[in-house]
Short mmCIF file of C-alpha atoms and ligand atoms in Angstrom, two decimals:
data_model
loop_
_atom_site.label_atom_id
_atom_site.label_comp_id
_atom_site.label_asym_id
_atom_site.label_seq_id
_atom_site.Cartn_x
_atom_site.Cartn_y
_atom_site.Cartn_z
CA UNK A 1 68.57 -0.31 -61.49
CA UNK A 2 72.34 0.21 -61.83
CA UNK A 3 72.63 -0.31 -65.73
CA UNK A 4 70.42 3.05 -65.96
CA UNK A 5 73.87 5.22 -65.74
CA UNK A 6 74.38 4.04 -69.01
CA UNK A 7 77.81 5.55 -70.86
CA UNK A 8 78.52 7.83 -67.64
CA UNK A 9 79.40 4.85 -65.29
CA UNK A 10 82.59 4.53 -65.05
CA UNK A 11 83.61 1.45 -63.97
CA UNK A 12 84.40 1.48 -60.41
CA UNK A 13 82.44 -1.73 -59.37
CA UNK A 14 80.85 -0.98 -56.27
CA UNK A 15 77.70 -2.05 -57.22
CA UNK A 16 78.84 -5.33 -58.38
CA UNK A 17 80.36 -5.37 -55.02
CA UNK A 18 77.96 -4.37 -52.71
CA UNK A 19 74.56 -6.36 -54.61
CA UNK A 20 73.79 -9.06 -51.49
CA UNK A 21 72.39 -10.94 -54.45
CA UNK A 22 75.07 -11.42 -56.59
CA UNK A 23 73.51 -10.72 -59.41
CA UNK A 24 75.98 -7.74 -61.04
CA UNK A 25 78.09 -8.74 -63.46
CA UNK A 26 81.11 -6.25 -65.07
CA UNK A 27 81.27 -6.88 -68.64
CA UNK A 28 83.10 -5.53 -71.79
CA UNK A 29 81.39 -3.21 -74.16
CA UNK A 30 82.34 -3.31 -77.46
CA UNK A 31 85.66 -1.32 -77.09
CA UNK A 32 86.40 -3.63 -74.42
CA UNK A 33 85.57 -1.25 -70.97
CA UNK A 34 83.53 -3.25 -68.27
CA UNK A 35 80.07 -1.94 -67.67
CA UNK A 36 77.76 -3.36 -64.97
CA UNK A 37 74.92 -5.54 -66.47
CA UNK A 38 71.67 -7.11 -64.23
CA UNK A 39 70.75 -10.24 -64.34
CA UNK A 40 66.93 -9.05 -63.32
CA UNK A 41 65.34 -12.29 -62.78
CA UNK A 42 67.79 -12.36 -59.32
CA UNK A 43 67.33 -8.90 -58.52
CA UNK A 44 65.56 -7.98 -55.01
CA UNK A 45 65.31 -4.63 -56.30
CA UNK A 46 66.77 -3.52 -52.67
CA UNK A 47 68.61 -0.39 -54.76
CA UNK A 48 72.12 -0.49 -52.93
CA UNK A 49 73.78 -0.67 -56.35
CA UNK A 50 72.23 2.82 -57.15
CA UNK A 51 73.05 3.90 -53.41
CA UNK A 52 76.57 3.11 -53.83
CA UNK A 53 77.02 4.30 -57.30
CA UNK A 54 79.24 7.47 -57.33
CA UNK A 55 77.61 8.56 -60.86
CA UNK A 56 74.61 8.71 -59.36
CA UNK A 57 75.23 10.17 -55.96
CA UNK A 58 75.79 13.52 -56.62
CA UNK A 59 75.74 15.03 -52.82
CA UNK A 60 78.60 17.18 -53.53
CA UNK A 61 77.16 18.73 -56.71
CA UNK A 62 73.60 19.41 -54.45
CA UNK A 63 75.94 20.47 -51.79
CA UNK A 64 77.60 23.32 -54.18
CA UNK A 65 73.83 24.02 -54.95
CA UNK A 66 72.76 25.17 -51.65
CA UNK A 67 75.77 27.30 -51.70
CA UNK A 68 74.53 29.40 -54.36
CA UNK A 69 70.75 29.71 -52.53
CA UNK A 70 70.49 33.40 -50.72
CA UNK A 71 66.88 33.05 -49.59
CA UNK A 72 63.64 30.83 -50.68
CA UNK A 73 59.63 31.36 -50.39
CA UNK A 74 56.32 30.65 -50.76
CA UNK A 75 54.76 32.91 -52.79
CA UNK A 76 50.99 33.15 -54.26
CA UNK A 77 50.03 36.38 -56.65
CA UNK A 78 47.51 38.08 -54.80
CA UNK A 79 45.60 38.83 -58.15
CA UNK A 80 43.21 35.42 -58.27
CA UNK A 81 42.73 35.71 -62.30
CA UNK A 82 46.21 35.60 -62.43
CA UNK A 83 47.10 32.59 -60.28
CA UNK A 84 44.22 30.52 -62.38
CA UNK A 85 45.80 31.03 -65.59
CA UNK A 86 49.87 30.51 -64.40
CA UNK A 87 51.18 27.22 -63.91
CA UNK A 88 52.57 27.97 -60.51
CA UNK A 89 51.71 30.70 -58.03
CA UNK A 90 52.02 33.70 -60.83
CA UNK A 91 55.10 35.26 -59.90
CA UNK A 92 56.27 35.27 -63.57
CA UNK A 93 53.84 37.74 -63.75
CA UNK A 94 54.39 40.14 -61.29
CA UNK A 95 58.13 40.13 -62.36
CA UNK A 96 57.01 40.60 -65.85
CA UNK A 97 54.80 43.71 -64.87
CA UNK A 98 56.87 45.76 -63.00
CA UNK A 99 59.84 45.55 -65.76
CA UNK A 100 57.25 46.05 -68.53
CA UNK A 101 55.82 49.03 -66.21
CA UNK A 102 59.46 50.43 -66.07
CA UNK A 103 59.36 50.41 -69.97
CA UNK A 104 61.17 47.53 -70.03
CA UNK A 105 61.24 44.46 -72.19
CA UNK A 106 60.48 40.79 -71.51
CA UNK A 107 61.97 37.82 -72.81
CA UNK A 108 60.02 34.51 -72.78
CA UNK A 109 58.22 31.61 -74.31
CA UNK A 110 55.12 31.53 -76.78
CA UNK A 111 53.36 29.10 -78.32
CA UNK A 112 53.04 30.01 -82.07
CA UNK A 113 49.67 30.85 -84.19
CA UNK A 114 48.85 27.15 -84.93
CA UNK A 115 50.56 25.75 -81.36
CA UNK A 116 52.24 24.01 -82.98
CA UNK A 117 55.56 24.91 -81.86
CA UNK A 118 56.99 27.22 -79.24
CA UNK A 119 59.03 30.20 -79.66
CA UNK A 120 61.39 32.61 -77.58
CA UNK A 121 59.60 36.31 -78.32
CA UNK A 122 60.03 39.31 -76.54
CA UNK A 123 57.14 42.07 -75.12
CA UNK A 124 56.94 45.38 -74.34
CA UNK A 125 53.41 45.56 -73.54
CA UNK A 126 51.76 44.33 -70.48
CA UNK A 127 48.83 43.47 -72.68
CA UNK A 128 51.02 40.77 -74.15
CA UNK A 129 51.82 39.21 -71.37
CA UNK A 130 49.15 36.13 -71.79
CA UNK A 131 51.54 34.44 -74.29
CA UNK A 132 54.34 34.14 -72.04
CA UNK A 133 52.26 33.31 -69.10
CA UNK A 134 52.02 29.37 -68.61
CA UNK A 135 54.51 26.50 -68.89
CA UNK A 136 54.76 24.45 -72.47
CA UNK A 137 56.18 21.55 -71.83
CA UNK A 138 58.80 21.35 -75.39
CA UNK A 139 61.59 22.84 -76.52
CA UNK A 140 61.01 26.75 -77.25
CA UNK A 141 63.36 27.77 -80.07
CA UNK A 142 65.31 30.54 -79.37
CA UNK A 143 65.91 32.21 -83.05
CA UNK A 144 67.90 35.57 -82.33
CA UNK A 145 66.66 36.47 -78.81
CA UNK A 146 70.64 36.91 -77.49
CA UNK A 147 70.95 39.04 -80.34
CA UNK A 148 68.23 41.09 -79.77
CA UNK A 149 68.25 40.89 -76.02
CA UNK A 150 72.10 42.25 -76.19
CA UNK A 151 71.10 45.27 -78.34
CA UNK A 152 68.10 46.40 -75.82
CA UNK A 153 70.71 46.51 -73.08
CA UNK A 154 73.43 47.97 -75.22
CA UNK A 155 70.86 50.64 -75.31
CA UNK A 156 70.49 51.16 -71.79
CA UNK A 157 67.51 49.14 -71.48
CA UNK A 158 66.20 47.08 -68.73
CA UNK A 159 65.66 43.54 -69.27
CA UNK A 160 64.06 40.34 -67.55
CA UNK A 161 65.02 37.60 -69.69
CA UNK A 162 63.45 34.19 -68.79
CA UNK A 163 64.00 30.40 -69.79
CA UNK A 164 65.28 27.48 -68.46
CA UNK A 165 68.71 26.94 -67.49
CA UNK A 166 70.19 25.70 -70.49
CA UNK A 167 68.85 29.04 -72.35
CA UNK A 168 70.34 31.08 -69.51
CA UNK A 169 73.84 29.24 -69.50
CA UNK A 170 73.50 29.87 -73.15
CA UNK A 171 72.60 33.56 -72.95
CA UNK A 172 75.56 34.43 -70.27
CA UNK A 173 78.52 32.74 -72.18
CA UNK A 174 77.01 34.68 -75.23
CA UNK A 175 76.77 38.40 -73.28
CA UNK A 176 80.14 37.53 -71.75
CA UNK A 177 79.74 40.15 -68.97
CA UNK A 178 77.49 41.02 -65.94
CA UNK A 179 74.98 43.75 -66.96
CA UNK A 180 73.38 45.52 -64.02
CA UNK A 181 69.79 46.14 -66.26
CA UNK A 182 69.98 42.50 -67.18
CA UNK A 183 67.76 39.94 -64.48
CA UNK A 184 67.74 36.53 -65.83
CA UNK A 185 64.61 34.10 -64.39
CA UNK A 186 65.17 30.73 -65.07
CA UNK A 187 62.24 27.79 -64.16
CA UNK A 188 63.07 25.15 -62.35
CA UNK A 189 63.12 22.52 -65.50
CA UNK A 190 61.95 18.29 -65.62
CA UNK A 191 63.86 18.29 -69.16
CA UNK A 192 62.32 19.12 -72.30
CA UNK A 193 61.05 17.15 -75.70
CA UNK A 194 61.42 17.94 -78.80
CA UNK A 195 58.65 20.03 -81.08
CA UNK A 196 58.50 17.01 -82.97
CA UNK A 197 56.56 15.02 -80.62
CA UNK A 198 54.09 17.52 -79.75
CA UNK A 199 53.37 17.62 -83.21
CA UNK A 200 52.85 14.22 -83.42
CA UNK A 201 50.68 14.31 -80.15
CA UNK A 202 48.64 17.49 -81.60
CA UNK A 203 48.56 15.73 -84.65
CA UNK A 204 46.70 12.84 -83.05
CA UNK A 205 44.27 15.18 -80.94
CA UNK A 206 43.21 17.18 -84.01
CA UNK A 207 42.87 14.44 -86.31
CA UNK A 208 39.77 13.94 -83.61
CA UNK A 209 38.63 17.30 -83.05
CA UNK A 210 40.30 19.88 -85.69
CA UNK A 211 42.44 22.76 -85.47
CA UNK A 212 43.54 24.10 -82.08
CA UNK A 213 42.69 27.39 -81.14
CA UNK A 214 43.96 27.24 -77.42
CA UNK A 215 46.32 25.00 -75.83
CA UNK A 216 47.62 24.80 -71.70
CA UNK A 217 49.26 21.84 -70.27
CA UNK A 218 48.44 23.81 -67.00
CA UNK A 219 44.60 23.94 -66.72
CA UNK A 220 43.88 23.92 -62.97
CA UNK A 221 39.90 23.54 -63.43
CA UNK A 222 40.46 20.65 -60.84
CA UNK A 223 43.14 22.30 -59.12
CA UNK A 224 46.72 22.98 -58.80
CA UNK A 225 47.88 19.46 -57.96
CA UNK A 226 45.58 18.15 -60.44
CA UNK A 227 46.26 19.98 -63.21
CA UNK A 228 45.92 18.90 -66.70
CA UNK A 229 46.24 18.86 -70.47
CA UNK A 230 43.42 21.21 -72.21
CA UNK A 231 43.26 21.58 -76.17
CA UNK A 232 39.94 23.66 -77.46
CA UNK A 233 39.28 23.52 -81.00
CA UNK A 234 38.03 26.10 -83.68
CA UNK A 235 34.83 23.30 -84.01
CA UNK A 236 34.05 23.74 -80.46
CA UNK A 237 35.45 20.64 -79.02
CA UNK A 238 37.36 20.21 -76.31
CA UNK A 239 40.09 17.45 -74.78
CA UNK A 240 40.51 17.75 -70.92
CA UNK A 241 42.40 15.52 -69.30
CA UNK A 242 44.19 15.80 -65.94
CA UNK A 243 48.28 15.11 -66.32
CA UNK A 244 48.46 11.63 -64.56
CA UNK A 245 45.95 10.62 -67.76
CA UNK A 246 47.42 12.34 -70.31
CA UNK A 247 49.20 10.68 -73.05
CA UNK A 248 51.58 13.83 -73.73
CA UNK A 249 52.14 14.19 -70.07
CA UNK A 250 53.25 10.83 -69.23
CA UNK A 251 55.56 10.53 -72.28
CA UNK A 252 57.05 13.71 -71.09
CA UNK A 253 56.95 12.78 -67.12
CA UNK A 254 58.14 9.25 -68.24
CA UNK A 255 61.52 11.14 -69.75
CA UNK A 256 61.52 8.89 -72.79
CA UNK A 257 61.17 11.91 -74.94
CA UNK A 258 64.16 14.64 -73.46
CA UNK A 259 67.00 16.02 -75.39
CA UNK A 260 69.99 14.11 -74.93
CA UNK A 261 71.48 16.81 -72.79
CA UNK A 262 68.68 17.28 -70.09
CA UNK A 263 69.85 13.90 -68.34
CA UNK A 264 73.77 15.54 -67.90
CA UNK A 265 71.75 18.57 -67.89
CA UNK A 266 75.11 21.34 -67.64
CA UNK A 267 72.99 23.87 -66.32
CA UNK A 268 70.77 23.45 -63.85
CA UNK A 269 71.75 23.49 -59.66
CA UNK A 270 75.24 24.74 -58.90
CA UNK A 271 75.76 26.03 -62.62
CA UNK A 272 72.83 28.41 -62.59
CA UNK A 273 73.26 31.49 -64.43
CA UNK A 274 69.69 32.56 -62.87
CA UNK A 275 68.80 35.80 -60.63
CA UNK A 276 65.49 34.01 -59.28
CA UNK A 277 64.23 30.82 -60.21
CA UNK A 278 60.87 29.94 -60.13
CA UNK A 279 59.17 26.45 -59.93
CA UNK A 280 56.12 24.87 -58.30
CA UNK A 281 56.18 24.18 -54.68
CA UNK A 282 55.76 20.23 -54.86
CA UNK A 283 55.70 19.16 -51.10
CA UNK A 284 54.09 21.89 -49.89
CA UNK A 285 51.50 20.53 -47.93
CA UNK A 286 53.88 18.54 -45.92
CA UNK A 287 56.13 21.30 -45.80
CA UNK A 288 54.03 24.14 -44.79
CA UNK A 289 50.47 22.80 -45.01
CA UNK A 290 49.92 26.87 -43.94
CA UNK A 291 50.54 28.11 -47.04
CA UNK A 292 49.09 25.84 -49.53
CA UNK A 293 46.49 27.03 -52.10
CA UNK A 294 44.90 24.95 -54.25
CA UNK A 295 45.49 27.67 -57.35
CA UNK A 296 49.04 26.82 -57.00
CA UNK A 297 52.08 27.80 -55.01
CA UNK A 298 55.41 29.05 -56.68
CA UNK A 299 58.69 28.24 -54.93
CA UNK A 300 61.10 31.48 -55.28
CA UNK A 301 64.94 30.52 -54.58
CA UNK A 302 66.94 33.89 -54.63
CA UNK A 303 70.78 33.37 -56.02
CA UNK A 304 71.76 37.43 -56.04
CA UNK A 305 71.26 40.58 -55.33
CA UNK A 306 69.74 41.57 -58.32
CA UNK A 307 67.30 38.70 -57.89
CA UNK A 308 66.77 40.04 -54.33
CA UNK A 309 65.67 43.83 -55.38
CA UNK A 310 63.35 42.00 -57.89
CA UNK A 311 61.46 40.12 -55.89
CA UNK A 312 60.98 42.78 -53.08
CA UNK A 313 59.79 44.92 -55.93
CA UNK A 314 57.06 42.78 -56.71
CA UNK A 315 56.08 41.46 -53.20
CA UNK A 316 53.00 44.08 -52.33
CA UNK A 317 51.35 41.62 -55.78
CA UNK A 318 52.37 38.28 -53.54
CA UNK A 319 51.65 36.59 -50.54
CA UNK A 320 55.05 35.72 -49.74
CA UNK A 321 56.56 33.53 -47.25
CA UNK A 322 60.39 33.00 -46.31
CA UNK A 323 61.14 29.18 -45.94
CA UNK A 324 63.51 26.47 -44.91
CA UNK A 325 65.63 25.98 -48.45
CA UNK A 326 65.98 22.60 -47.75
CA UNK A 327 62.67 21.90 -46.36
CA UNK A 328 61.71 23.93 -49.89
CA UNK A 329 62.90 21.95 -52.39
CA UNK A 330 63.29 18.40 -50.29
CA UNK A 331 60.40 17.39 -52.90
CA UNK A 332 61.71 19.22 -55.94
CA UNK A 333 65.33 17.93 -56.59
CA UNK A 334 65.33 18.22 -60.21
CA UNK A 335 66.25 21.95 -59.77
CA UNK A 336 69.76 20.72 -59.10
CA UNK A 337 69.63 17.27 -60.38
CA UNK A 338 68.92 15.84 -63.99
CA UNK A 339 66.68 13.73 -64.42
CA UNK A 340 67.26 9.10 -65.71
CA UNK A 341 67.77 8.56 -68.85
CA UNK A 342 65.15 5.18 -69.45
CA UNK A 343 66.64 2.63 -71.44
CA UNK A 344 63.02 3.31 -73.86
CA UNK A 345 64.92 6.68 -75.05
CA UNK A 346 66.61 4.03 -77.48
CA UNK A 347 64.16 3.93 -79.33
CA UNK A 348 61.71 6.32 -78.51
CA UNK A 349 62.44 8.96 -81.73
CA UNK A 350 62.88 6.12 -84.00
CA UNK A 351 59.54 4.63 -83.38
CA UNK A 352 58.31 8.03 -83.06
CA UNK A 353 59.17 8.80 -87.02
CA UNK A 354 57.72 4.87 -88.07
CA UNK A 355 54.77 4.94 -86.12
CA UNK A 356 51.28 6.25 -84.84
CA UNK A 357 50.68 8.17 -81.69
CA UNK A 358 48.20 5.36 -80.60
CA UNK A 359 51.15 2.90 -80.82
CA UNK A 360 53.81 5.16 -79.28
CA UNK A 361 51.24 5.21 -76.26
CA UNK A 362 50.85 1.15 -76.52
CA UNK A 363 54.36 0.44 -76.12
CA UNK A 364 55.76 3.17 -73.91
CA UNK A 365 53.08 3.70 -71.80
CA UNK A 366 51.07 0.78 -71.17
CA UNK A 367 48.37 1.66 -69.13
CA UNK A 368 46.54 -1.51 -68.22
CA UNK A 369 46.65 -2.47 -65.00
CA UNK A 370 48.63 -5.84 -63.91
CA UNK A 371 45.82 -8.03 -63.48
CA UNK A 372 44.72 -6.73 -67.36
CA UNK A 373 48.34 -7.40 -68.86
CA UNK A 374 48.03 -11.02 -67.19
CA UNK A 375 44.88 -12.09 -68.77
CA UNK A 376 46.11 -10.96 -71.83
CA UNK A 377 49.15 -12.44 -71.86
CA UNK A 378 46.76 -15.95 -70.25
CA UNK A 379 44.76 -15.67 -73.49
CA UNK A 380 47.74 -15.00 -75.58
CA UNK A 381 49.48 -17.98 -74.35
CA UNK A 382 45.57 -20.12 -75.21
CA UNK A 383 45.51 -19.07 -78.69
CA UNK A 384 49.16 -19.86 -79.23
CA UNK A 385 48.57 -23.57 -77.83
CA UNK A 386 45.46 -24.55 -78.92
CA UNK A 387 45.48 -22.34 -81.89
C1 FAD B 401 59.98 22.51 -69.82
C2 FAD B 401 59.65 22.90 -68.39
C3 FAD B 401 59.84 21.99 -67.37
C4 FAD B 401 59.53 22.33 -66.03
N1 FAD B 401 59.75 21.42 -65.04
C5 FAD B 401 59.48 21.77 -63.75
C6 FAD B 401 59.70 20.82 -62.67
O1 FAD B 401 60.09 19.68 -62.90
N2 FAD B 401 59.44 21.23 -61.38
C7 FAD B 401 58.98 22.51 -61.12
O2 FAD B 401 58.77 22.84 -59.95
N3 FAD B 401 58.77 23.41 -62.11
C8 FAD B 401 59.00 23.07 -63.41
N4 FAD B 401 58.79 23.98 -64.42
C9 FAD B 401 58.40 25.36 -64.05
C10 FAD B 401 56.91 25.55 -63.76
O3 FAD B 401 56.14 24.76 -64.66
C11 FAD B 401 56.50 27.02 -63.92
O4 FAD B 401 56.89 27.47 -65.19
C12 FAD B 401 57.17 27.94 -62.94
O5 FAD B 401 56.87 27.51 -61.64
C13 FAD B 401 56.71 29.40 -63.13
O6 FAD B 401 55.36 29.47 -62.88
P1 FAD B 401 54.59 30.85 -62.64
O7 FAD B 401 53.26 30.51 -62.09
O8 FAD B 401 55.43 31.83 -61.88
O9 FAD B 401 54.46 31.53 -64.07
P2 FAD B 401 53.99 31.00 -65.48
O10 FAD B 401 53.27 32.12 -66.12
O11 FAD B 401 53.32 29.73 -65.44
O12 FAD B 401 55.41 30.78 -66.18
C14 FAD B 401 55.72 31.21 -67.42
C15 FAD B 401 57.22 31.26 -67.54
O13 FAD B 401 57.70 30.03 -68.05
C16 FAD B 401 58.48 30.29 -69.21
N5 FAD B 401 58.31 29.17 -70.13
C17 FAD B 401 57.15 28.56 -70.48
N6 FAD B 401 57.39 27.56 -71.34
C18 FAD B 401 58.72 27.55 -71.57
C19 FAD B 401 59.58 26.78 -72.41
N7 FAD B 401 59.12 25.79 -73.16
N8 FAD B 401 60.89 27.05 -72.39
C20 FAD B 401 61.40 28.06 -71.62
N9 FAD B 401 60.63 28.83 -70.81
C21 FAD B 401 59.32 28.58 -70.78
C22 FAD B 401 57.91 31.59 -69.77
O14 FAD B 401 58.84 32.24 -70.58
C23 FAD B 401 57.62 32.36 -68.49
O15 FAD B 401 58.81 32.91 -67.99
C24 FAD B 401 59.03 23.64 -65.75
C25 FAD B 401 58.83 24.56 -66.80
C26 FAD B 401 59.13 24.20 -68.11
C27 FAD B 401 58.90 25.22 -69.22
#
């Protein structure tokens, strides 16, 4: 629906004009600017007001994307142990190894002791590598990474320094120059929540079961398409839920939950800062059906030289594939384009602070199905007539 552009329309009226329904109307805000509003009940829902709507087209910016894409692949870490506990097709990893081999160091995100939050660290020991490994889907808090990331080169170190694009944009204004020992990795990124809700979610799962002692939103028991929320407690317990049933995942998939920024995202497609970036191969079976694997398949899109070098470095660890870019990412657009901003997003942190997990979940995600939320509503309606 057109009235999801929110404060970045701009006024132009095509959808107004072009809705065969007549059901746009431009009206003032309060400073007086006309803004499209929906009268829904007339709505066809036949989405030529989004088609037309030069906010939301944003060809020229994918466009300016593709420009900056050298080379993509497939690519699946040989090592199986590996590819089971990675979110993708492991070639974090393999990156990660051969810097760390070099005596290098590696930046990345870790969950903390508790999990309870998540952290930029950096390693210098292969051994170490587990905590980076794996996706956590919040905000990691950078603390004085640049800082220390700009001394290790300053020393003549090399450095693979991964994130997602915001943390990368952030990390080049802040170096100010190209460093030839610096490769910068950036995933491909949905948007992130804050550390608050994942607290509030955690809080909720080990009211249940107690304290956490391990925690992946990745778990591919089921598989890589399937994969899921897992939470093991210090009592033994365990929550295991694939992601299309998960409470966190769907608040996070649902994008009522992202920072502000992540829906203008500044960042991500033709503002990459990145070398390589890395994200799962969504599509892939349509795409190349040849090179699927059930553990998960990466998608590698080269931007430089550098990123180049790095990858054929690593690719005696991968079975690697060179692919159609667009054919690549046809299924996986948010690596140049940000994400809606749901009109729930409001709200979302306010009710968040007031209110319980269970209730968060009851208004944002209701989960019955149709025929459920109409004889509820039937009996509803009962009680309030004949009391
Ligand atoms: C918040 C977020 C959203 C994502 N959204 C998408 C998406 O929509 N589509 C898609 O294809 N891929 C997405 N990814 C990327 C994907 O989940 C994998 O991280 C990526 O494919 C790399 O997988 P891998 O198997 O090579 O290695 P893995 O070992 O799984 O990747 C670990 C890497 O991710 C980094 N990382 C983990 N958590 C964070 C964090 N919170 N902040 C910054 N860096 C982090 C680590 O530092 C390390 O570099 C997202 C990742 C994150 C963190």
């Amino acid at each position: 629906m057109i009235d999801v552009v929110g404060s970045r329309c701009c006024g132009c009226t095509a959808c107004k004009d072009v809705c065969p329904q007549g059901c746009i109307a431009m009206l003032p805000n309060e400073e007086g600017f006309l803004y499209p509003s929906v009268d829904r009940s007339k709505c066809v829902g036949c989405d030529l007001c989004e088609k037309v709507c030069p906010v939301l087209s944003r060809k020229s910016k994918e466009d300016a994307f593709y420009k900056n894409v050298r080379e993509t692949y497939a690519a699946v870490s040989k090592d199986r142990k590996t590819l089971s506990e990675s979110s993708s097709g492991g070639v974090f990893t393999s990156l990660a190894k051969n810097t760390l081999r070099e005596g290098g160091h590696v930046f990345g995100a870790a969950f903390s002791d508790d999990f309870r939050t998540v952290q930029h660290v950096v390693i210098d020991r292969i051994e170490n590598l587990n905590d980076l490994r794996g996706s956590k889907y919040l905000q990691s808090e950078l603390g004085n990474s640049f800082s220390q990331c700009k001394a290790s080169l300053s020393k003549g170190d090399q450095v693979l320094f991964t994130g997602i694009p915001c943390q990368l944009a952030g990390l080049n204004r802040f170096l100010g120059r190209e460093d030839e020992n610096l490769t910068c990795v950036e995933v491909i990124c949905h948007g992130t929540p804050s550390v608050k809700v994942w607290k509030k979610y955690l809080d909720h799962v080990e009211a249940k079961q107690g304290k956490t002692k391990e925690a992946s939103f990745r778990d591919k028991t089921v598989g890589w398409n399937n994969f899921g929320m897992k939470i093991s407690s210090v009592t033994g317990q365990e929550l295991k839920e694939i992601h299309q049933g998960n409470t966190y995942m769907a608040v996070f998939l649902r994008n009522f939950a992202l920072r502000e920024s992540c829906y203008e995202c500044p960042a991500k497609g033709e503002n990459t800062c990145a070398d390589i970036t890395l994200g799962d191969f969504w599509g892939i079976q349509n795409a190349y059906p040849e090179y699927y694997d059930d553990q998960g398949v990466s998608v590698v899109v080269v931007h430089t030289e550098k990123g180049k070098k790095a990858l054929e470095e690593v690719a005696e660890d991968l079975v690697l594939h060179e692919t159609d870019p667009f054919k690549s990412l046809e299924d996986n657009w948010i690596i140049y384009k940000p994400v809606e901003r749901p009109a729930e997003r409001d709200t979302f942190y306010q009710d968040l602070d007031r209110r319980s997990w269970k209730w968060i979940v009851n208004k944002y995600l209701d989960q019955r199905s149709v025929v459920e939320r109409g004889i509820d509503l039937l009996r509803r309606v009962k009680r309030a007539v004949v009391g």
